[in-house]
XYZ file of C-alpha atoms in Angstrom:
120
model
C -0.466 0.206 0.310
C 0.740 3.305 -0.594
C -0.422 6.560 1.384
C -0.661 10.011 -0.069
C -1.045 13.001 1.697
C -1.010 16.394 0.179
C -0.970 19.997 1.170
C -0.340 23.375 0.261
C -3.441 24.673 -1.692
C -5.469 27.706 -0.393
C -6.372 31.051 -1.899
C -4.569 32.812 -4.230
C -5.060 36.139 -6.500
C -4.909 35.605 -10.138
C -1.251 36.040 -10.633
C 0.173 34.512 -7.555
C 2.034 31.282 -6.985
C 1.306 28.484 -4.837
C 3.632 25.033 -4.543
C 1.374 21.639 -3.614
C 3.605 18.965 -1.901
C 2.542 15.350 -1.960
C 4.148 13.033 0.769
C 4.514 9.087 -0.200
C 4.532 6.429 2.335
C 3.962 3.032 2.837
C 5.204 1.070 -0.316
C 7.316 3.859 -2.064
C 9.892 1.588 -3.704
C 6.872 0.460 -5.721
C 6.266 3.689 -7.312
C 6.546 4.153 -10.985
C 5.196 7.570 -11.419
C 3.779 10.652 -9.663
C 1.499 12.910 -10.715
C -0.931 15.758 -10.253
C -4.402 15.525 -11.335
C -7.050 18.177 -10.596
C -10.768 18.446 -10.478
C -13.060 21.256 -10.880
C -16.751 21.736 -9.826
C -18.807 20.170 -12.540
C -15.887 18.532 -14.955
C -14.248 15.676 -15.145
C -10.590 15.032 -12.893
C -7.818 16.153 -15.513
C -4.241 15.131 -16.295
C -1.985 18.396 -14.950
C 1.418 17.089 -14.361
C 3.435 13.694 -14.082
C 6.995 12.690 -13.529
C 8.372 9.410 -14.580
C 10.367 7.599 -11.019
C 11.377 4.784 -13.801
C 12.226 6.878 -16.929
C 14.982 9.123 -15.756
C 12.339 11.912 -14.323
C 10.667 12.291 -17.626
C 7.745 15.028 -16.919
C 4.640 15.811 -18.904
C 2.225 18.781 -18.307
C -1.324 19.607 -20.057
C -0.962 22.204 -22.275
C -2.901 24.931 -20.023
C -0.101 24.829 -17.755
C 2.758 24.889 -19.649
C 4.673 27.669 -18.840
C 3.584 27.965 -15.525
C 3.666 25.029 -13.656
C 6.594 22.860 -12.263
C 6.364 19.224 -11.219
C 9.600 17.739 -9.213
C 10.549 15.677 -6.344
C 12.807 15.386 -3.656
C 15.871 13.074 -3.807
C 14.176 10.649 -1.691
C 11.699 10.112 -3.881
C 9.119 10.170 -1.745
C 7.679 13.823 -2.075
C 6.252 15.147 -4.972
C 5.553 18.983 -5.658
C 3.948 21.330 -8.026
C 5.030 24.843 -8.440
C 2.274 27.177 -9.737
C 3.293 30.202 -11.270
C 1.066 33.235 -13.041
C -2.228 30.962 -11.287
C -5.193 31.668 -13.308
C -9.159 31.655 -11.807
C -9.333 28.818 -14.121
C -6.942 26.763 -12.124
C -9.407 26.802 -9.500
C -9.764 23.202 -8.593
C -9.419 20.219 -6.021
C -5.881 19.295 -7.031
C -4.859 15.356 -6.288
C -1.607 13.269 -6.098
C -1.787 10.011 -8.106
C 1.121 7.439 -7.380
C 1.411 4.911 -9.909
C 3.194 1.408 -9.189
C 5.524 -1.081 -11.296
C 4.956 -1.577 -14.038
C 2.317 0.986 -14.809
C 1.781 4.403 -15.610
C -1.412 5.184 -14.639
C -1.824 6.482 -10.877
C -3.366 3.521 -8.557
C -3.165 5.554 -5.822
C -4.499 8.803 -4.333
C -4.397 11.543 -1.796
C -7.584 12.948 -0.511
C -6.987 16.068 -2.639
C -6.370 20.068 -1.582
C -8.042 23.029 -2.666
C -6.639 25.513 -4.776
C -8.789 28.839 -5.351
C -7.784 31.856 -7.375
C -9.920 34.738 -7.142
C -9.816 37.284 -10.466
């Protein structure tokens, strides 16, 4: 089992920044990738950014956040971060951390989510 705990959400004005953290515990050696996903009211959950631990740290981003958001991890590979800059009201959502388990690259474990609200 892998447990994920997110933190760092909050209320920020448009143009501001936030940094989300996701701490993984449990069977962390099984994690192949970690990612951030978000779900706005009335919308489906969507991918924001992913980081492959098994593929040399390769990252992917949604087009809507490229150039503004950066995903990273600590050297112990147990914490993932999402640095969010130049935030827009449309970034408002609950942000979830997801972890994939070898050999899959699709998230299997999820955190409880953290609310990000961007005011105009």
